[in-house]
PDB file of C-alpha atoms and ligand atoms in Angstrom:
ATOM      1  CA  MET A 288     -16.895   2.356   5.188  1.00  0.00           C
ATOM      2  CA  ARG A 289     -18.926   6.371   5.351  1.00  0.00           C
ATOM      3  CA  ILE A 290     -16.340   8.922   6.320  1.00  0.00           C
ATOM      4  CA  LEU A 291     -17.778  12.582   6.995  1.00  0.00           C
ATOM      5  CA  VAL A 292     -15.495  15.628   6.416  1.00  0.00           C
ATOM      6  CA  THR A 293     -16.095  18.746   7.720  1.00  0.00           C
ATOM      7  CA  ASN A 294     -13.932  21.640   9.208  1.00  0.00           C
ATOM      8  CA  ASP A 295     -13.755  24.870  10.861  1.00  0.00           C
ATOM      9  CA  ASP A 296     -12.520  26.998   7.848  1.00  0.00           C
ATOM     10  CA  GLY A 297     -15.414  26.588   6.334  1.00  0.00           C
ATOM     11  CA  ILE A 298     -17.584  24.952   3.343  1.00  0.00           C
ATOM     12  CA  GLY A 299     -15.253  27.806   0.631  1.00  0.00           C
ATOM     13  CA  SER A 300     -11.789  26.262   1.972  1.00  0.00           C
ATOM     14  CA  PRO A 301     -10.369  24.273  -1.104  1.00  0.00           C
ATOM     15  CA  ALA A 302      -8.264  21.773   1.796  1.00  0.00           C
ATOM     16  CA  LEU A 303     -11.817  19.858   1.550  1.00  0.00           C
ATOM     17  CA  SER A 304     -12.031  18.610  -1.649  1.00  0.00           C
ATOM     18  CA  GLN A 305      -8.097  17.696  -1.423  1.00  0.00           C
ATOM     19  CA  LEU A 306      -9.892  15.644   1.288  1.00  0.00           C
ATOM     20  CA  ARG A 307     -12.493  14.723  -0.410  1.00  0.00           C
ATOM     21  CA  ARG A 308     -10.038  13.563  -3.391  1.00  0.00           C
ATOM     22  CA  VAL A 309      -7.783  11.457  -1.494  1.00  0.00           C
ATOM     23  CA  LEU A 310     -10.659   9.661   1.034  1.00  0.00           C
ATOM     24  CA  GLN A 311     -12.541   8.486  -1.778  1.00  0.00           C
ATOM     25  CA  PRO A 312     -10.979   5.636  -2.301  1.00  0.00           C
ATOM     26  CA  PHE A 313     -12.059   4.177   1.310  1.00  0.00           C
ATOM     27  CA  GLY A 314     -15.553   4.633   0.581  1.00  0.00           C
ATOM     28  CA  GLN A 315     -18.698   7.313   0.416  1.00  0.00           C
ATOM     29  CA  VAL A 316     -17.726  10.635   1.547  1.00  0.00           C
ATOM     30  CA  ILE A 317     -19.911  13.291   2.935  1.00  0.00           C
ATOM     31  CA  VAL A 318     -19.067  17.061   3.786  1.00  0.00           C
ATOM     32  CA  ILE A 319     -20.734  18.858   6.125  1.00  0.00           C
ATOM     33  CA  ALA A 320     -18.988  22.254   6.973  1.00  0.00           C
ATOM     34  CA  PRO A 321     -19.912  24.518   8.024  1.00  0.00           C
ATOM     35  CA  ASP A 322     -21.206  28.613   6.188  1.00  0.00           C
ATOM     36  CA  ARG A 323     -18.312  30.429   7.193  1.00  0.00           C
ATOM     37  CA  ASN A 324     -15.189  30.640   9.506  1.00  0.00           C
ATOM     38  CA  GLN A 325     -16.097  29.269  12.247  1.00  0.00           C
ATOM     39  CA  SER A 326     -12.159  28.981  13.673  1.00  0.00           C
ATOM     40  CA  ALA A 327     -11.560  28.752  17.888  1.00  0.00           C
ATOM     41  CA  MET A 328     -15.615  27.780  17.937  1.00  0.00           C
ATOM     42  CA  SER A 329     -14.241  24.907  19.988  1.00  0.00           C
ATOM     43  CA  GLN A 330     -16.867  22.546  21.128  1.00  0.00           C
ATOM     44  CA  ALA A 331     -19.946  24.697  20.779  1.00  0.00           C
ATOM     45  CA  LEU A 332     -23.229  23.572  19.520  1.00  0.00           C
ATOM     46  CA  THR A 333     -25.860  25.911  18.517  1.00  0.00           C
ATOM     47  CA  LEU A 334     -28.836  25.738  21.026  1.00  0.00           C
ATOM     48  CA  HIS A 335     -30.844  29.267  20.432  1.00  0.00           C
ATOM     49  CA  ARG A 336     -31.470  29.359  16.735  1.00  0.00           C
ATOM     50  CA  PRO A 337     -32.359  27.400  14.069  1.00  0.00           C
ATOM     51  CA  LEU A 338     -30.121  25.465  11.811  1.00  0.00           C
ATOM     52  CA  ARG A 339     -30.422  25.316   8.115  1.00  0.00           C
ATOM     53  CA  LEU A 340     -28.540  23.216   5.675  1.00  0.00           C
ATOM     54  CA  HIS A 341     -28.089  23.294   2.035  1.00  0.00           C
ATOM     55  CA  GLU A 342     -27.335  20.818  -0.545  1.00  0.00           C
ATOM     56  CA  VAL A 343     -23.991  22.542  -2.270  1.00  0.00           C
ATOM     57  CA  GLY A 344     -22.837  19.629  -4.420  1.00  0.00           C
ATOM     58  CA  GLU A 345     -23.391  15.703  -4.206  1.00  0.00           C
ATOM     59  CA  ASP A 346     -23.084  14.257  -0.867  1.00  0.00           C
ATOM     60  CA  THR A 347     -22.151  17.529   0.168  1.00  0.00           C
ATOM     61  CA  TYR A 348     -23.618  20.672   2.600  1.00  0.00           C
ATOM     62  CA  SER A 349     -22.911  23.444   4.305  1.00  0.00           C
ATOM     63  CA  LEU A 350     -24.944  24.209   7.481  1.00  0.00           C
ATOM     64  CA  ASP A 351     -25.179  27.746   9.266  1.00  0.00           C
ATOM     65  CA  GLY A 352     -23.517  26.247  12.129  1.00  0.00           C
ATOM     66  CA  THR A 353     -20.132  25.495  14.366  1.00  0.00           C
ATOM     67  CA  PRO A 354     -17.684  22.269  13.503  1.00  0.00           C
ATOM     68  CA  THR A 355     -19.549  20.088  15.905  1.00  0.00           C
ATOM     69  CA  ASP A 356     -23.170  21.070  14.960  1.00  0.00           C
ATOM     70  CA  CYS A 357     -22.357  19.162  11.772  1.00  0.00           C
ATOM     71  CA  VAL A 358     -20.897  16.445  13.671  1.00  0.00           C
ATOM     72  CA  LEU A 359     -24.466  16.105  14.893  1.00  0.00           C
ATOM     73  CA  PHE A 360     -26.157  16.885  12.026  1.00  0.00           C
ATOM     74  CA  ALA A 361     -23.767  13.785   9.585  1.00  0.00           C
ATOM     75  CA  PHE A 362     -24.753  11.123  13.284  1.00  0.00           C
ATOM     76  CA  HIS A 363     -28.742  12.592  13.915  1.00  0.00           C
ATOM     77  CA  GLY A 364     -29.580  13.732  10.768  1.00  0.00           C
ATOM     78  CA  LYS A 365     -32.108  11.652   8.894  1.00  0.00           C
ATOM     79  CA  PHE A 366     -30.490  12.991   5.412  1.00  0.00           C
ATOM     80  CA  THR A 367     -27.169  10.200   5.295  1.00  0.00           C
ATOM     81  CA  GLU A 368     -26.315   7.334   7.670  1.00  0.00           C
ATOM     82  CA  ARG A 369     -23.829   7.032  10.439  1.00  0.00           C
ATOM     83  CA  PRO A 370     -20.475   7.581   9.270  1.00  0.00           C
ATOM     84  CA  ASP A 371     -17.525   5.153  10.629  1.00  0.00           C
ATOM     85  CA  LEU A 372     -14.848   8.130  10.226  1.00  0.00           C
ATOM     86  CA  VAL A 373     -14.549  11.581  10.710  1.00  0.00           C
ATOM     87  CA  VAL A 374     -12.209  13.856   9.406  1.00  0.00           C
ATOM     88  CA  SER A 375     -11.980  17.384  10.326  1.00  0.00           C
ATOM     89  CA  GLY A 376      -9.851  19.559   8.056  1.00  0.00           C
ATOM     90  CA  ILE A 377      -7.223  20.451   7.085  1.00  0.00           C
ATOM     91  CA  ASN A 378      -7.216  23.693   9.182  1.00  0.00           C
ATOM     92  CA  HIS A 379      -5.727  26.436   7.539  1.00  0.00           C
ATOM     93  CA  GLY A 380      -3.218  26.986  11.013  1.00  0.00           C
ATOM     94  CA  PRO A 381      -1.776  24.756  13.405  1.00  0.00           C
ATOM     95  CA  ASN A 382      -3.200  22.682  16.237  1.00  0.00           C
ATOM     96  CA  MET A 383      -0.822  22.030  18.440  1.00  0.00           C
ATOM     97  CA  GLY A 384      -0.312  21.584  22.132  1.00  0.00           C
ATOM     98  CA  GLU A 385      -2.823  23.133  24.447  1.00  0.00           C
ATOM     99  CA  ASP A 386      -4.793  24.634  21.304  1.00  0.00           C
ATOM    100  CA  VAL A 387      -6.503  21.661  21.443  1.00  0.00           C
ATOM    101  CA  PHE A 388      -9.048  22.689  23.598  1.00  0.00           C
ATOM    102  CA  TYR A 389      -9.879  25.782  21.952  1.00  0.00           C
ATOM    103  CA  SER A 390      -9.736  24.386  17.849  1.00  0.00           C
ATOM    104  CA  GLY A 391     -13.095  23.756  16.224  1.00  0.00           C
ATOM    105  CA  THR A 392     -11.327  21.396  13.585  1.00  0.00           C
ATOM    106  CA  VAL A 393      -9.823  18.858  17.029  1.00  0.00           C
ATOM    107  CA  ALA A 394     -13.697  19.095  18.248  1.00  0.00           C
ATOM    108  CA  ALA A 395     -15.000  17.923  14.943  1.00  0.00           C
ATOM    109  CA  ALA A 396     -12.739  15.032  14.804  1.00  0.00           C
ATOM    110  CA  ILE A 397     -13.468  14.773  18.931  1.00  0.00           C
ATOM    111  CA  GLU A 398     -17.105  14.941  18.080  1.00  0.00           C
ATOM    112  CA  GLY A 399     -16.543  11.851  16.119  1.00  0.00           C
ATOM    113  CA  VAL A 400     -15.230  10.116  19.181  1.00  0.00           C
ATOM    114  CA  LEU A 401     -17.890  10.800  21.440  1.00  0.00           C
ATOM    115  CA  GLN A 402     -20.437   9.238  18.740  1.00  0.00           C
ATOM    116  CA  GLY A 403     -18.042   6.326  18.502  1.00  0.00           C
ATOM    117  CA  VAL A 404     -16.557   5.931  15.619  1.00  0.00           C
ATOM    118  CA  PRO A 405     -12.459   7.319  15.252  1.00  0.00           C
ATOM    119  CA  GLY A 406     -11.592  10.658  14.709  1.00  0.00           C
ATOM    120  CA  VAL A 407      -9.042  12.442  12.995  1.00  0.00           C
ATOM    121  CA  ALA A 408      -8.269  16.188  13.286  1.00  0.00           C
ATOM    122  CA  ALA A 409      -5.379  17.429  10.434  1.00  0.00           C
ATOM    123  CA  SER A 410      -4.156  21.183  10.342  1.00  0.00           C
ATOM    124  CA  LEU A 411      -1.422  22.671   7.960  1.00  0.00           C
ATOM    125  CA  VAL A 412       1.035  24.507  10.104  1.00  0.00           C
ATOM    126  CA  THR A 413       0.680  27.870   7.512  1.00  0.00           C
ATOM    127  CA  ARG A 414      -1.377  31.412   7.289  1.00  0.00           C
ATOM    128  CA  LYS A 415      -0.238  31.579   3.925  1.00  0.00           C
ATOM    129  CA  PRO A 416      -2.189  30.639   0.940  1.00  0.00           C
ATOM    130  CA  THR A 417      -2.030  27.095   0.162  1.00  0.00           C
ATOM    131  CA  ASP A 418      -4.016  23.988  -2.032  1.00  0.00           C
ATOM    132  CA  PHE A 419      -3.571  21.901   0.735  1.00  0.00           C
ATOM    133  CA  ARG A 420      -2.852  19.288  -1.933  1.00  0.00           C
ATOM    134  CA  GLU A 421       0.072  17.222  -0.250  1.00  0.00           C
ATOM    135  CA  ALA A 422      -1.153  17.550   3.153  1.00  0.00           C
ATOM    136  CA  ALA A 423      -4.194  15.759   1.891  1.00  0.00           C
ATOM    137  CA  ASP A 424      -1.892  13.222   0.513  1.00  0.00           C
ATOM    138  CA  VAL A 425      -0.858  12.460   3.958  1.00  0.00           C
ATOM    139  CA  VAL A 426      -3.866  12.820   5.747  1.00  0.00           C
ATOM    140  CA  GLY A 427      -5.214   9.612   3.083  1.00  0.00           C
ATOM    141  CA  ASN A 428      -1.674   7.782   4.001  1.00  0.00           C
ATOM    142  CA  LEU A 429      -2.302   7.718   7.766  1.00  0.00           C
ATOM    143  CA  VAL A 430      -6.157   7.306   7.423  1.00  0.00           C
ATOM    144  CA  ARG A 431      -5.633   4.342   5.567  1.00  0.00           C
ATOM    145  CA  GLN A 432      -3.298   3.188   8.462  1.00  0.00           C
ATOM    146  CA  THR A 433      -5.648   3.955  10.895  1.00  0.00           C
ATOM    147  CA  LEU A 434      -8.264   2.165   8.877  1.00  0.00           C
ATOM    148  CA  GLU A 435      -5.877  -0.938   8.040  1.00  0.00           C
ATOM    149  CA  ARG A 436      -4.457  -0.971  11.632  1.00  0.00           C
ATOM    150  CA  GLY A 437      -7.441  -0.584  13.831  1.00  0.00           C
ATOM    151  CA  ILE A 438      -8.389   2.679  16.544  1.00  0.00           C
ATOM    152  CA  GLU A 439      -9.411   2.347  19.831  1.00  0.00           C
ATOM    153  CA  PRO A 440     -12.642   4.050  20.928  1.00  0.00           C
ATOM    154  CA  ARG A 441     -12.305   7.167  22.397  1.00  0.00           C
ATOM    155  CA  THR A 442      -9.003   7.713  21.139  1.00  0.00           C
ATOM    156  CA  LEU A 443      -8.057  10.317  18.207  1.00  0.00           C
ATOM    157  CA  LEU A 444      -5.227  11.545  16.047  1.00  0.00           C
ATOM    158  CA  ASN A 445      -4.702  15.034  15.790  1.00  0.00           C
ATOM    159  CA  ILE A 446      -2.034  15.255  12.871  1.00  0.00           C
ATOM    160  CA  ASN A 447       0.196  18.626  12.118  1.00  0.00           C
ATOM    161  CA  ILE A 448       1.672  18.822   8.763  1.00  0.00           C
ATOM    162  CA  PRO A 449       4.233  21.845   8.493  1.00  0.00           C
ATOM    163  CA  PHE A 450       4.297  23.853   5.460  1.00  0.00           C
ATOM    164  CA  ARG A 451       7.272  22.894   3.187  1.00  0.00           C
ATOM    165  CA  PRO A 452       7.590  21.203  -0.521  1.00  0.00           C
ATOM    166  CA  ALA A 453       6.829  17.370   0.090  1.00  0.00           C
ATOM    167  CA  THR A 454      10.330  16.520  -0.920  1.00  0.00           C
ATOM    168  CA  GLU A 455      11.342  18.429   2.161  1.00  0.00           C
ATOM    169  CA  TRP A 456       9.334  16.687   4.848  1.00  0.00           C
ATOM    170  CA  ARG A 457      11.774  14.768   6.881  1.00  0.00           C
ATOM    171  CA  GLY A 458       8.962  11.635   7.698  1.00  0.00           C
ATOM    172  CA  VAL A 459       6.309  11.510  10.727  1.00  0.00           C
ATOM    173  CA  ARG A 460       6.648  12.049  14.162  1.00  0.00           C
ATOM    174  CA  VAL A 461       4.379  10.742  16.610  1.00  0.00           C
ATOM    175  CA  THR A 462       4.295  13.241  19.148  1.00  0.00           C
ATOM    176  CA  ARG A 463       2.841  14.263  22.587  1.00  0.00           C
ATOM    177  CA  LEU A 464       0.982  17.579  22.608  1.00  0.00           C
ATOM    178  CA  GLY A 465       3.502  20.103  23.584  1.00  0.00           C
ATOM    179  CA  SER A 466       3.123  23.676  25.598  1.00  0.00           C
ATOM    180  CA  ARG A 467       2.475  27.205  24.182  1.00  0.00           C
ATOM    181  CA  VAL A 468       4.147  30.435  26.249  1.00  0.00           C
ATOM    182  CA  TYR A 469       1.185  32.335  26.549  1.00  0.00           C
ATOM    183  CA  ASP A 470       2.569  35.953  26.172  1.00  0.00           C
ATOM    184  CA  ASP A 471       0.643  38.849  24.321  1.00  0.00           C
ATOM    185  CA  THR A 472      -2.328  37.129  23.741  1.00  0.00           C
ATOM    186  CA  LEU A 473      -4.506  39.711  24.434  1.00  0.00           C
ATOM    187  CA  VAL A 474      -3.633  43.143  22.658  1.00  0.00           C
ATOM    188  CA  ARG A 475      -4.722  46.385  23.646  1.00  0.00           C
ATOM    189  CA  LYS A 476      -5.618  49.299  20.795  1.00  0.00           C
ATOM    190  CA  VAL A 477      -7.491  52.515  20.830  1.00  0.00           C
ATOM    191  CA  ASP A 478     -10.371  53.195  18.082  1.00  0.00           C
ATOM    192  CA  PRO A 479     -10.890  56.054  16.011  1.00  0.00           C
ATOM    193  CA  ARG A 480     -13.089  57.934  18.748  1.00  0.00           C
ATOM    194  CA  GLY A 481     -10.576  57.474  21.032  1.00  0.00           C
ATOM    195  CA  ARG A 482     -12.264  54.395  22.969  1.00  0.00           C
ATOM    196  CA  ASP A 483     -10.008  51.165  23.556  1.00  0.00           C
ATOM    197  CA  TYR A 484     -10.919  47.907  21.922  1.00  0.00           C
ATOM    198  CA  PHE A 485      -9.007  44.393  22.658  1.00  0.00           C
ATOM    199  CA  TRP A 486      -8.137  41.904  20.616  1.00  0.00           C
ATOM    200  CA  ILE A 487      -7.101  38.365  21.125  1.00  0.00           C
ATOM    201  CA  GLY A 488      -4.710  36.816  19.699  1.00  0.00           C
ATOM    202  CA  GLY A 489      -1.934  38.513  19.201  1.00  0.00           C
ATOM    203  CA  GLU A 490       1.525  37.314  17.466  1.00  0.00           C
ATOM    204  CA  ASP A 491       2.054  34.333  16.233  1.00  0.00           C
ATOM    205  CA  PRO A 492       2.209  31.386  18.979  1.00  0.00           C
ATOM    206  CA  VAL A 493       5.546  30.783  20.687  1.00  0.00           C
ATOM    207  CA  TRP A 494       6.294  27.166  21.781  1.00  0.00           C
ATOM    208  CA  LYS A 495       8.023  25.748  24.566  1.00  0.00           C
ATOM    209  CA  PRO A 496      10.637  23.761  22.139  1.00  0.00           C
ATOM    210  CA  GLU A 497      10.413  20.875  23.949  1.00  0.00           C
ATOM    211  CA  ASP A 498      11.493  17.552  22.739  1.00  0.00           C
ATOM    212  CA  GLY A 499       9.121  14.725  21.870  1.00  0.00           C
ATOM    213  CA  THR A 500       6.163  17.322  21.284  1.00  0.00           C
ATOM    214  CA  ASP A 501       4.481  18.231  18.145  1.00  0.00           C
ATOM    215  CA  PHE A 502       5.491  22.198  17.712  1.00  0.00           C
ATOM    216  CA  HIS A 503       9.311  20.346  18.190  1.00  0.00           C
ATOM    217  CA  ALA A 504       8.779  17.803  15.845  1.00  0.00           C
ATOM    218  CA  VAL A 505       6.632  20.195  13.183  1.00  0.00           C
ATOM    219  CA  ASP A 506       9.705  22.739  13.856  1.00  0.00           C
ATOM    220  CA  ALA A 507      12.282  20.516  12.346  1.00  0.00           C
ATOM    221  CA  GLY A 508      10.045  19.570   9.454  1.00  0.00           C
ATOM    222  CA  TRP A 509       8.494  16.672  10.603  1.00  0.00           C
ATOM    223  CA  VAL A 510       5.148  15.568  10.144  1.00  0.00           C
ATOM    224  CA  SER A 511       3.512  15.401  13.496  1.00  0.00           C
ATOM    225  CA  VAL A 512       0.955  12.868  14.665  1.00  0.00           C
ATOM    226  CA  THR A 513      -0.737  12.804  18.490  1.00  0.00           C
ATOM    227  CA  PRO A 514      -2.985  10.058  19.004  1.00  0.00           C
ATOM    228  CA  MET A 515      -5.383  11.943  21.839  1.00  0.00           C
ATOM    229  CA  LYS A 516      -7.481  10.711  24.702  1.00  0.00           C
ATOM    230  CA  LEU A 517     -10.323  12.393  26.042  1.00  0.00           C
ATOM    231  CA  GLU A 518     -10.270  10.435  29.643  1.00  0.00           C
ATOM    232  CA  LEU A 519      -9.588  14.107  31.842  1.00  0.00           C
ATOM    233  CA  THR A 520     -10.542  12.043  35.179  1.00  0.00           C
ATOM    234  CA  ASP A 521      -6.767  12.596  37.200  1.00  0.00           C
ATOM    235  CA  HIS A 522      -7.034   9.157  38.437  1.00  0.00           C
ATOM    236  CA  ALA A 523      -3.860   9.585  40.935  1.00  0.00           C
ATOM    237  CA  ARG A 524      -5.742  12.549  42.521  1.00  0.00           C
ATOM    238  CA  CYS A 525      -9.073  10.833  43.437  1.00  0.00           C
ATOM    239  CA  ALA A 526      -6.735   8.076  45.129  1.00  0.00           C
ATOM    240  CA  ASP A 527      -4.893  10.902  46.692  1.00  0.00           C
ATOM    241  CA  MET A 528      -8.452  13.177  47.460  1.00  0.00           C
ATOM    242  CA  GLN A 529      -9.870   9.709  49.504  1.00  0.00           C
ATOM    243  CA  GLY A 530      -7.016  10.462  51.991  1.00  0.00           C
ATOM    244  CA  TRP A 531      -9.264  13.680  52.494  1.00  0.00           C
ATOM    245  CA  ASP A 532     -11.718  14.431  55.249  1.00  0.00           C
ATOM    246  CA  LEU A 533     -14.856  13.977  52.964  1.00  0.00           C
ATOM    247  CA  ARG A 534     -17.629  14.681  55.248  1.00  0.00           C
ATOM    248  CA  LEU A 535     -20.202  17.218  55.044  1.00  0.00           C
TER     249      LEU A 535
HETATM  250 MN1   MN B 209      -9.621  26.889  11.420  1.00  0.00          MN
END
């Protein structure tokens, strides 16, 4: 069993060594992570410049690319055999609801799925400094079950862990992706020379508190696990559109 660990926060994230610690019992752990923060890069690939890989420790590499680049290197780089599992994270901040479409953390796990292996994305719901130790224990437990029980091809797990002492976690909930309230996500300011500038992000995201969602579970102190599929086709709409006049 070979496990690729990557992230989008960069090779300096303390979460990487914590994931290595909890995943090492399952097999060989290889870390390939971006050389700097690549959050919100989604599934971006670097196509217009060369990429450089640096060995920074035993089975540990940094790459001057995106999280998805890192996964591609693990599967197609000649320096290692193909991984059997991709674990991405632990992200420093949430990846819930529609944010999975922006997330570099989730994208790396998706890339693993596209390469034919299970993908696990994990995020700790805080921006505060943390050592990720207890969160990594949770991820290790869920990965163990993933390996024991099996996971369908093209499926991935998106884990979000509430930021509180482990003794205050209520358990693990299987959830669906929630919905964000998109509001004030583009902030307009004036720079010292009087020109407008804009900042994407604004305040922390606000969520619709719907029962059964990732956000609702995390907010109530549960670890949230959302199984995700990459099937985006709207099959019901396909059937409906058969009734359209589609002659050219
Ligand atoms: Mn990140």
